[in-house]
Short mmCIF file of C-alpha atoms and ligand atoms in Angstrom, two decimals:
data_model
loop_
_atom_site.label_atom_id
_atom_site.label_comp_id
_atom_site.label_asym_id
_atom_site.label_seq_id
_atom_site.Cartn_x
_atom_site.Cartn_y
_atom_site.Cartn_z
CA UNK A 1 29.35 14.40 -8.08
CA UNK A 2 28.00 11.19 -9.62
CA UNK A 3 25.62 8.97 -7.66
CA UNK A 4 28.31 6.20 -7.33
CA UNK A 5 30.74 8.79 -5.82
CA UNK A 6 27.96 9.73 -3.41
CA UNK A 7 27.74 6.09 -2.39
CA UNK A 8 31.44 5.63 -1.80
CA UNK A 9 31.55 8.49 0.71
CA UNK A 10 28.07 8.02 2.17
CA UNK A 11 27.27 8.56 5.85
CA UNK A 12 23.75 7.22 5.25
CA UNK A 13 23.24 3.73 6.67
CA UNK A 14 23.50 1.02 4.04
CA UNK A 15 19.98 -0.29 4.20
CA UNK A 16 18.82 -0.10 0.60
CA UNK A 17 19.88 -1.53 -2.73
CA UNK A 18 19.36 1.64 -4.63
CA UNK A 19 19.03 2.41 -8.40
CA UNK A 20 21.91 4.65 -9.48
CA UNK A 21 19.77 7.76 -9.89
CA UNK A 22 18.98 10.80 -7.69
CA UNK A 23 15.76 12.59 -8.58
CA UNK A 24 15.78 16.38 -8.51
CA UNK A 25 12.24 17.39 -9.42
CA UNK A 26 9.05 16.27 -11.04
CA UNK A 27 6.00 17.51 -12.95
CA UNK A 28 2.91 15.42 -13.29
CA UNK A 29 3.99 11.85 -14.12
CA UNK A 30 7.49 12.92 -15.17
CA UNK A 31 10.62 13.27 -13.09
CA UNK A 32 14.10 14.47 -13.82
CA UNK A 33 17.31 13.27 -12.26
CA UNK A 34 20.12 15.49 -11.06
CA UNK A 35 21.81 15.15 -14.41
CA UNK A 36 18.77 16.52 -16.19
CA UNK A 37 17.48 13.15 -17.60
CA UNK A 38 13.72 12.78 -17.89
CA UNK A 39 11.80 9.63 -16.82
CA UNK A 40 8.23 8.52 -17.02
CA UNK A 41 7.24 7.69 -13.45
CA UNK A 42 5.37 4.44 -13.22
CA UNK A 43 6.19 3.87 -9.52
CA UNK A 44 5.08 7.09 -7.88
CA UNK A 45 7.48 6.62 -4.95
CA UNK A 46 5.87 3.21 -4.40
CA UNK A 47 2.23 4.21 -4.65
CA UNK A 48 2.75 7.37 -2.65
CA UNK A 49 2.56 10.29 -5.15
CA UNK A 50 -1.14 9.84 -5.84
CA UNK A 51 -1.46 13.11 -7.68
CA UNK A 52 1.93 12.91 -9.42
CA UNK A 53 4.49 15.64 -8.77
CA UNK A 54 4.04 19.38 -8.24
CA UNK A 55 0.26 19.21 -8.50
CA UNK A 56 -1.12 22.70 -9.33
CA UNK A 57 -3.83 22.56 -6.57
CA UNK A 58 -2.04 20.40 -3.91
CA UNK A 59 1.13 22.51 -3.75
CA UNK A 60 -0.49 25.94 -3.08
CA UNK A 61 -2.69 24.37 -0.38
CA UNK A 62 0.44 22.89 1.34
CA UNK A 63 2.25 26.25 0.99
CA UNK A 64 -0.63 28.00 2.64
CA UNK A 65 -0.78 25.39 5.39
CA UNK A 66 2.94 25.62 6.09
CA UNK A 67 2.54 29.34 6.54
CA UNK A 68 -0.18 28.83 9.13
CA UNK A 69 0.91 25.90 11.27
CA UNK A 70 2.86 22.72 10.55
CA UNK A 71 2.66 20.92 13.86
CA UNK A 72 0.70 21.65 17.06
CA UNK A 73 0.74 18.38 19.13
CA UNK A 74 -2.02 15.98 20.23
CA UNK A 75 -2.13 17.93 23.44
CA UNK A 76 -4.68 19.99 21.51
CA UNK A 77 -7.58 19.42 19.21
CA UNK A 78 -6.50 19.33 15.58
CA UNK A 79 -9.32 20.49 13.24
CA UNK A 80 -7.71 18.82 10.28
CA UNK A 81 -7.99 15.41 12.02
CA UNK A 82 -11.74 15.96 12.43
CA UNK A 83 -12.01 16.87 8.73
CA UNK A 84 -10.02 13.93 7.51
CA UNK A 85 -11.64 11.39 9.91
CA UNK A 86 -15.16 12.59 8.75
CA UNK A 87 -14.07 12.14 5.15
CA UNK A 88 -12.59 8.68 5.64
CA UNK A 89 -15.68 7.60 7.52
CA UNK A 90 -17.90 8.89 4.68
CA UNK A 91 -15.81 7.01 2.08
CA UNK A 92 -15.49 3.75 4.02
CA UNK A 93 -18.66 3.40 6.01
CA UNK A 94 -16.50 2.84 9.10
CA UNK A 95 -16.78 5.08 12.16
CA UNK A 96 -13.48 6.36 13.68
CA UNK A 97 -9.90 7.08 12.67
CA UNK A 98 -6.53 7.33 14.35
CA UNK A 99 -3.69 9.14 12.60
CA UNK A 100 -0.03 8.29 12.51
CA UNK A 101 2.88 8.75 10.12
CA UNK A 102 3.49 5.64 8.09
CA UNK A 103 2.18 2.27 7.00
CA UNK A 104 3.90 0.21 9.73
CA UNK A 105 2.50 2.56 12.37
CA UNK A 106 -1.02 2.11 11.00
CA UNK A 107 -0.48 -1.62 11.12
CA UNK A 108 1.06 -1.43 14.52
CA UNK A 109 -2.09 0.34 15.72
CA UNK A 110 -4.26 -2.36 14.15
CA UNK A 111 -2.28 -5.05 15.91
CA UNK A 112 -2.59 -3.20 19.20
CA UNK A 113 -6.35 -3.01 18.73
CA UNK A 114 -6.44 -6.86 18.29
CA UNK A 115 -4.21 -7.34 21.35
CA UNK A 116 -6.31 -4.99 23.46
CA UNK A 117 -9.57 -6.68 22.38
CA UNK A 118 -8.01 -10.04 23.38
CA UNK A 119 -6.83 -8.64 26.71
CA UNK A 120 -10.27 -7.10 27.38
CA UNK A 121 -11.80 -10.48 26.76
CA UNK A 122 -9.37 -12.14 29.21
CA UNK A 123 -7.33 -14.08 26.64
CA UNK A 124 -3.98 -15.06 27.99
CA UNK A 125 -2.39 -15.37 24.52
CA UNK A 126 -4.49 -13.55 21.93
CA UNK A 127 -3.84 -14.67 18.34
CA UNK A 128 -3.94 -12.81 15.05
CA UNK A 129 -4.29 -14.86 11.78
CA UNK A 130 -1.96 -13.49 9.06
CA UNK A 131 -0.98 -14.55 5.57
CA UNK A 132 1.96 -16.12 3.87
CA UNK A 133 3.81 -13.69 1.63
CA UNK A 134 2.23 -10.74 3.42
CA UNK A 135 4.09 -7.50 4.00
CA UNK A 136 3.08 -5.30 6.85
CA UNK A 137 6.24 -3.25 7.74
CA UNK A 138 9.65 -3.23 9.38
CA UNK A 139 8.95 -2.70 13.11
CA UNK A 140 9.32 -5.79 15.35
CA UNK A 141 5.54 -6.46 15.48
CA UNK A 142 4.88 -5.70 11.84
CA UNK A 143 7.88 -7.67 10.57
CA UNK A 144 6.74 -10.56 12.72
CA UNK A 145 3.27 -10.30 11.01
CA UNK A 146 5.02 -10.19 7.63
CA UNK A 147 5.15 -13.51 5.79
CA UNK A 148 8.60 -13.23 4.27
CA UNK A 149 11.56 -15.07 5.83
CA UNK A 150 14.06 -12.54 4.26
CA UNK A 151 12.49 -9.79 6.37
CA UNK A 152 12.56 -11.92 9.54
CA UNK A 153 16.24 -12.84 9.03
CA UNK A 154 18.48 -11.31 11.68
CA UNK A 155 15.70 -10.15 13.96
CA UNK A 156 14.81 -13.22 15.95
CA UNK A 157 13.07 -13.78 18.24
CA UNK A 158 9.90 -12.71 16.35
CA UNK A 159 6.90 -11.42 18.24
CA UNK A 160 4.53 -14.32 18.98
CA UNK A 161 0.78 -14.51 18.63
CA UNK A 162 0.53 -14.97 14.87
CA UNK A 163 -1.01 -17.88 13.04
CA UNK A 164 0.12 -17.95 9.44
CA UNK A 165 -2.14 -19.22 6.59
CA UNK A 166 -1.97 -19.19 2.78
CA UNK A 167 -3.96 -16.29 1.14
CA UNK A 168 -7.16 -17.38 -0.60
CA UNK A 169 -7.44 -20.76 1.12
CA UNK A 170 -10.51 -20.55 3.26
CA UNK A 171 -10.47 -24.24 4.20
CA UNK A 172 -6.77 -23.89 5.21
CA UNK A 173 -7.70 -20.95 7.45
CA UNK A 174 -10.50 -23.01 9.10
CA UNK A 175 -8.00 -25.85 9.79
CA UNK A 176 -5.37 -23.48 11.19
CA UNK A 177 -7.75 -22.17 13.81
CA UNK A 178 -9.49 -25.44 14.60
CA UNK A 179 -7.92 -25.75 18.13
CA UNK A 180 -7.64 -22.00 18.82
CA UNK A 181 -9.87 -20.43 21.35
CA UNK A 182 -8.15 -17.09 21.62
CA UNK A 183 -8.24 -15.65 18.12
CA UNK A 184 -8.82 -11.91 18.15
CA UNK A 185 -8.40 -10.97 14.55
CA UNK A 186 -7.61 -11.89 10.95
CA UNK A 187 -5.24 -9.45 9.30
CA UNK A 188 -4.24 -9.35 5.63
CA UNK A 189 -3.65 -7.22 2.54
CA UNK A 190 -6.63 -7.12 0.10
CA UNK A 191 -3.99 -7.08 -2.69
CA UNK A 192 -0.58 -8.24 -1.57
CA UNK A 193 1.86 -5.63 -2.77
CA UNK A 194 5.44 -6.55 -1.91
CA UNK A 195 4.44 -10.22 -2.12
CA UNK A 196 3.99 -9.88 -5.86
CA UNK A 197 0.59 -8.29 -6.58
CA UNK A 198 -1.59 -11.16 -5.40
CA UNK A 199 -5.27 -10.11 -4.94
CA UNK A 200 -7.48 -11.75 -2.36
CA UNK A 201 -10.45 -13.35 -4.22
CA UNK A 202 -13.86 -11.69 -3.78
CA UNK A 203 -15.29 -14.93 -2.51
CA UNK A 204 -12.50 -15.33 0.06
CA UNK A 205 -13.10 -11.81 1.31
CA UNK A 206 -16.75 -12.57 1.83
CA UNK A 207 -16.07 -15.92 3.52
CA UNK A 208 -13.52 -14.24 5.90
CA UNK A 209 -16.10 -11.51 6.61
CA UNK A 210 -18.77 -14.06 7.46
CA UNK A 211 -16.32 -16.05 9.69
CA UNK A 212 -15.25 -12.98 11.64
CA UNK A 213 -18.98 -12.13 12.24
CA UNK A 214 -19.74 -15.64 13.31
CA UNK A 215 -16.79 -15.93 15.78
CA UNK A 216 -16.70 -12.28 16.84
CA UNK A 217 -13.15 -11.62 15.52
CA UNK A 218 -11.93 -8.42 13.97
CA UNK A 219 -11.48 -8.45 10.23
CA UNK A 220 -8.51 -6.20 9.75
CA UNK A 221 -7.22 -5.19 6.27
CA UNK A 222 -3.89 -3.66 5.29
CA UNK A 223 -4.75 -1.27 2.52
CA UNK A 224 -1.48 0.67 2.94
CA UNK A 225 -0.64 0.06 -0.78
CA UNK A 226 -3.92 -0.92 -2.44
CA UNK A 227 -6.11 1.72 -0.75
CA UNK A 228 -6.85 5.38 -1.57
CA UNK A 229 -8.22 4.90 -5.09
CA UNK A 230 -5.36 2.90 -6.56
CA UNK A 231 -7.66 0.03 -7.70
CA UNK A 232 -10.40 2.27 -8.92
CA UNK A 233 -12.41 2.20 -5.73
CA UNK A 234 -11.50 4.18 -2.62
CA UNK A 235 -10.61 0.91 -0.89
CA UNK A 236 -9.84 -2.42 -2.56
CA UNK A 237 -12.16 -4.43 -0.22
CA UNK A 238 -15.08 -2.45 -1.60
CA UNK A 239 -14.86 -4.53 -4.85
CA UNK A 240 -16.17 -7.37 -2.67
CA UNK A 241 -19.03 -5.34 -1.19
CA UNK A 242 -17.86 -6.03 2.28
CA UNK A 243 -16.67 -3.79 5.20
CA UNK A 244 -13.73 -4.63 7.45
CA UNK A 245 -13.64 -3.77 11.14
CA UNK A 246 -10.21 -2.20 10.91
CA UNK A 247 -8.37 -0.80 7.89
CA UNK A 248 -4.84 0.49 7.69
CA UNK A 249 -3.96 3.24 5.24
CA UNK A 250 -0.81 5.23 4.46
CA UNK A 251 1.22 5.41 1.21
CA UNK A 252 -1.07 7.30 -1.15
CA UNK A 253 -3.25 9.00 1.55
CA UNK A 254 -1.52 12.45 1.31
CA UNK A 255 0.15 12.29 -2.05
CA UNK A 256 3.67 12.36 -0.67
CA UNK A 257 3.43 13.90 2.78
CA UNK A 258 4.00 11.13 5.31
CA UNK A 259 0.73 10.06 6.99
CA UNK A 260 -0.87 6.86 8.15
CA UNK A 261 -4.33 6.10 9.43
CA UNK A 262 -6.15 3.19 11.02
CA UNK A 263 -9.90 3.45 10.43
CA UNK A 264 -12.24 1.35 12.56
CA UNK A 265 -15.86 0.31 12.44
CA UNK A 266 -18.19 -0.02 15.42
CA UNK A 267 -16.53 -3.34 16.69
CA UNK A 268 -13.17 -1.65 17.02
CA UNK A 269 -13.76 2.06 17.31
CA UNK A 270 -13.88 2.15 21.11
CA UNK A 271 -11.27 -0.37 22.06
CA UNK A 272 -8.57 2.24 22.70
CA UNK A 273 -9.19 4.49 25.66
CA UNK A 274 -7.12 7.56 26.59
CA UNK A 275 -3.59 6.48 27.31
CA UNK A 276 -3.66 3.33 25.20
CA UNK A 277 -2.11 4.71 22.08
CA UNK A 278 -0.53 7.87 20.77
CA UNK A 279 2.08 9.54 18.68
CA UNK A 280 3.91 12.89 18.62
CA UNK A 281 3.87 13.70 14.98
CA UNK A 282 0.75 11.75 13.93
CA UNK A 283 -2.17 13.76 12.65
CA UNK A 284 -0.28 17.06 12.39
CA UNK A 285 -2.00 19.92 10.59
CA UNK A 286 0.30 19.74 7.51
CA UNK A 287 -0.33 16.00 6.95
CA UNK A 288 -4.07 16.38 7.58
CA UNK A 289 -4.26 19.20 5.03
CA UNK A 290 -2.33 17.22 2.46
CA UNK A 291 -4.67 14.19 2.89
CA UNK A 292 -7.90 16.28 2.85
CA UNK A 293 -6.74 18.13 -0.34
CA UNK A 294 -5.60 14.84 -1.94
CA UNK A 295 -9.04 13.33 -1.40
CA UNK A 296 -10.79 16.52 -2.61
CA UNK A 297 -8.75 16.49 -5.80
CA UNK A 298 -9.32 12.73 -6.37
CA UNK A 299 -13.10 13.46 -6.13
CA UNK A 300 -13.14 16.71 -8.20
CA UNK A 301 -11.04 15.20 -10.98
CA UNK A 302 -12.83 11.76 -10.90
CA UNK A 303 -9.57 9.94 -10.46
CA UNK A 304 -11.21 6.71 -9.30
CA UNK A 305 -12.86 6.41 -12.66
CA UNK A 306 -9.55 7.38 -14.26
CA UNK A 307 -7.64 4.66 -12.35
CA UNK A 308 -10.19 2.06 -13.42
CA UNK A 309 -10.24 3.13 -17.08
CA UNK A 310 -6.52 3.76 -17.56
CA UNK A 311 -5.68 0.67 -15.53
CA UNK A 312 -7.81 -1.56 -17.82
CA UNK A 313 -6.21 0.09 -20.86
CA UNK A 314 -2.70 -0.42 -19.44
CA UNK A 315 -3.55 -4.07 -18.59
CA UNK A 316 -4.70 -4.72 -22.18
CA UNK A 317 -1.71 -3.01 -23.77
CA UNK A 318 0.66 -4.96 -21.59
CA UNK A 319 -1.07 -8.14 -22.52
CA UNK A 320 -0.85 -7.34 -26.26
CA UNK A 321 2.82 -6.50 -26.12
CA UNK A 322 4.09 -9.09 -23.62
CA UNK A 323 1.53 -11.96 -23.67
CA UNK A 324 3.17 -13.91 -26.45
CA UNK A 325 6.75 -13.69 -25.09
CA UNK A 326 8.35 -16.88 -23.88
CA UNK A 327 9.01 -16.20 -20.19
CA UNK A 328 5.82 -14.17 -19.64
CA UNK A 329 3.64 -15.73 -16.94
CA UNK A 330 0.71 -13.48 -16.20
CA UNK A 331 -0.56 -10.01 -15.32
CA UNK A 332 -2.33 -9.48 -12.01
CA UNK A 333 -3.89 -6.61 -10.17
CA UNK A 334 -6.63 -4.05 -10.38
CA UNK A 335 -6.73 -0.46 -11.61
CA UNK A 336 -3.39 1.18 -11.42
CA UNK A 337 -1.79 -1.57 -9.26
CA UNK A 338 -0.50 -4.06 -11.76
CA UNK A 339 2.12 -6.78 -11.68
CA UNK A 340 3.61 -8.58 -14.64
CA UNK A 341 5.03 -11.95 -13.52
CA UNK A 342 7.90 -13.44 -15.52
CA UNK A 343 9.25 -16.96 -15.17
CA UNK A 344 12.66 -15.88 -13.76
CA UNK A 345 14.09 -13.30 -11.31
CA UNK A 346 14.14 -9.99 -13.08
CA UNK A 347 15.53 -7.40 -10.66
CA UNK A 348 17.89 -6.22 -13.38
CA UNK A 349 14.91 -4.78 -15.16
CA UNK A 350 14.74 -1.86 -12.75
CA UNK A 351 18.00 -0.37 -13.98
CA UNK A 352 17.30 -1.38 -17.61
CA UNK A 353 13.93 0.36 -17.56
CA UNK A 354 15.49 3.42 -15.94
CA UNK A 355 18.08 3.45 -18.76
CA UNK A 356 15.15 3.47 -21.13
CA UNK A 357 13.60 6.42 -19.28
CA UNK A 358 11.01 4.60 -17.15
CA UNK A 359 10.76 4.12 -13.34
CA UNK A 360 9.30 0.79 -12.23
CA UNK A 361 9.96 -1.67 -9.47
CA UNK A 362 10.39 -5.46 -9.23
CA UNK A 363 8.95 -7.30 -6.29
CA UNK A 364 8.91 -10.90 -5.15
CA UNK A 365 11.97 -11.45 -7.47
CA UNK A 366 9.91 -12.06 -10.64
CA UNK A 367 7.14 -9.43 -10.70
CA UNK A 368 7.43 -6.10 -12.58
CA UNK A 369 5.33 -3.78 -10.46
CA UNK A 370 3.55 -0.73 -11.93
CA UNK A 371 2.04 1.83 -9.54
CA UNK A 372 1.58 5.03 -11.54
CA UNK A 373 -0.10 8.12 -10.18
CA UNK A 374 -3.86 8.21 -10.40
CA UNK A 375 -3.59 11.11 -12.90
CA UNK A 376 -1.98 8.77 -15.47
CA UNK A 377 -3.64 9.04 -18.88
CA UNK A 378 -4.17 6.50 -21.64
CA UNK A 379 -1.43 8.20 -23.61
CA UNK A 380 0.97 7.86 -20.56
CA UNK A 381 -0.01 4.12 -20.39
CA UNK A 382 0.84 3.74 -24.13
CA UNK A 383 4.18 5.45 -23.52
CA UNK A 384 4.85 3.23 -20.57
CA UNK A 385 4.28 0.13 -22.66
CA UNK A 386 6.39 1.50 -25.53
CA UNK A 387 9.25 1.94 -23.15
CA UNK A 388 8.82 -1.17 -21.04
CA UNK A 389 7.96 -3.82 -23.65
CA UNK A 390 11.31 -3.72 -25.59
CA UNK A 391 13.24 -3.81 -22.32
CA UNK A 392 11.39 -6.91 -21.08
CA UNK A 393 11.68 -8.54 -24.56
CA UNK A 394 15.43 -7.96 -24.66
CA UNK A 395 15.78 -9.20 -21.07
CA UNK A 396 13.87 -12.40 -21.80
CA UNK A 397 15.82 -12.98 -24.99
CA UNK A 398 19.19 -12.82 -23.13
CA UNK A 399 20.33 -16.20 -21.94
CA UNK A 400 20.73 -16.27 -18.14
C1 PLP B 501 4.57 -0.23 2.33
C2 PLP B 501 3.67 -1.13 3.09
C3 PLP B 501 3.69 -1.11 4.51
C4 PLP B 501 4.69 -0.40 5.27
O1 PLP B 501 4.58 1.01 5.17
P1 PLP B 501 5.73 1.94 5.70
O2 PLP B 501 5.19 3.35 5.48
O3 PLP B 501 6.94 1.71 4.84
O4 PLP B 501 5.97 1.69 7.09
C5 PLP B 501 2.75 -1.91 5.17
N1 PLP B 501 1.89 -2.65 4.44
C6 PLP B 501 1.81 -2.64 3.12
C7 PLP B 501 0.77 -3.43 2.40
C8 PLP B 501 2.77 -1.86 2.34
O5 PLP B 501 2.70 -1.86 1.06
#
């Protein structure tokens, strides 16, 4: 059965514009479709498969865990939660973690922390400052926090309580909160992912940190996509030498097993009391084991250094091969989170790259997004560029 036949008879809700491929299995940074065709995976399931596919140390650990216990419930203590929380605290310098199952859930928890702080302070209408072009998820609260009208469309009324500002405009932020006395938090991605790989500037991060200290607001960062080593540091905000009060993690945290986490520093760690928040699946022993092993392997194999080195190499190769093309705008990002902006909508490149044996994505209409696994090598990066550059060149040469 071909993929298009599968679509014609599908009982799956029609929520995605999908590439006409179904993947059957993977090994390292390569995947094969159900027809046996091989692809170089430069997307990693959207920054999820941190260690690539079928990792020789992750898979046996998961198999062992499945044979012991998959789920036990938060009625009981879960030793894996203690282990993972201690590890995340060590890596971030923050103090406590809550575990859930996805990015939007981690962000939902962050937004609830801000609301609860506001309620505890007696605010009648607590506000959270969020950014234009942000993406925080698809629940009603997180889509309301999201700065993309396409994601709002059809779901009005949005949740209130958000003040929206442009990223990297500190004066604009100050103006937007001039007459606000009930701000509880500022919440933004350190590198906007779905918005087109737009990094927050180091100076801006420091200014927001200082402002949040001065006014006693929570500085909350969504590192669902840019966290967990992708940029060459554990967390992207660490490039600025600052610490947020709340950080949301998910995508790459457990190398493919669904998990989310909200990690809080002293200002936010004790806002939730028993009964304020919870989840059935969140923090289950399988997900905790997957995250603990993922972090262990990142450390043992020095994958942060790898992401930094291979990312810089990839960035340079992309510039060499694409920089001179009419229609090329710029390359943005850090480590293995890179975006190549073109001067026109380029969604067609997803299928064209797949036809050339390469999995990529296009976001914000014009940005080719590359999110390879942290095990990517320089040779993999060279191969990526060999496959991608001719596809982009041909695309830009075709009159639109
Ligand atoms: C993907 C993403 C989310 C949503 O994560 P889900 O697991 O799909 O709910 C939130 N924030 C950012 C920055 C993301 O990239």
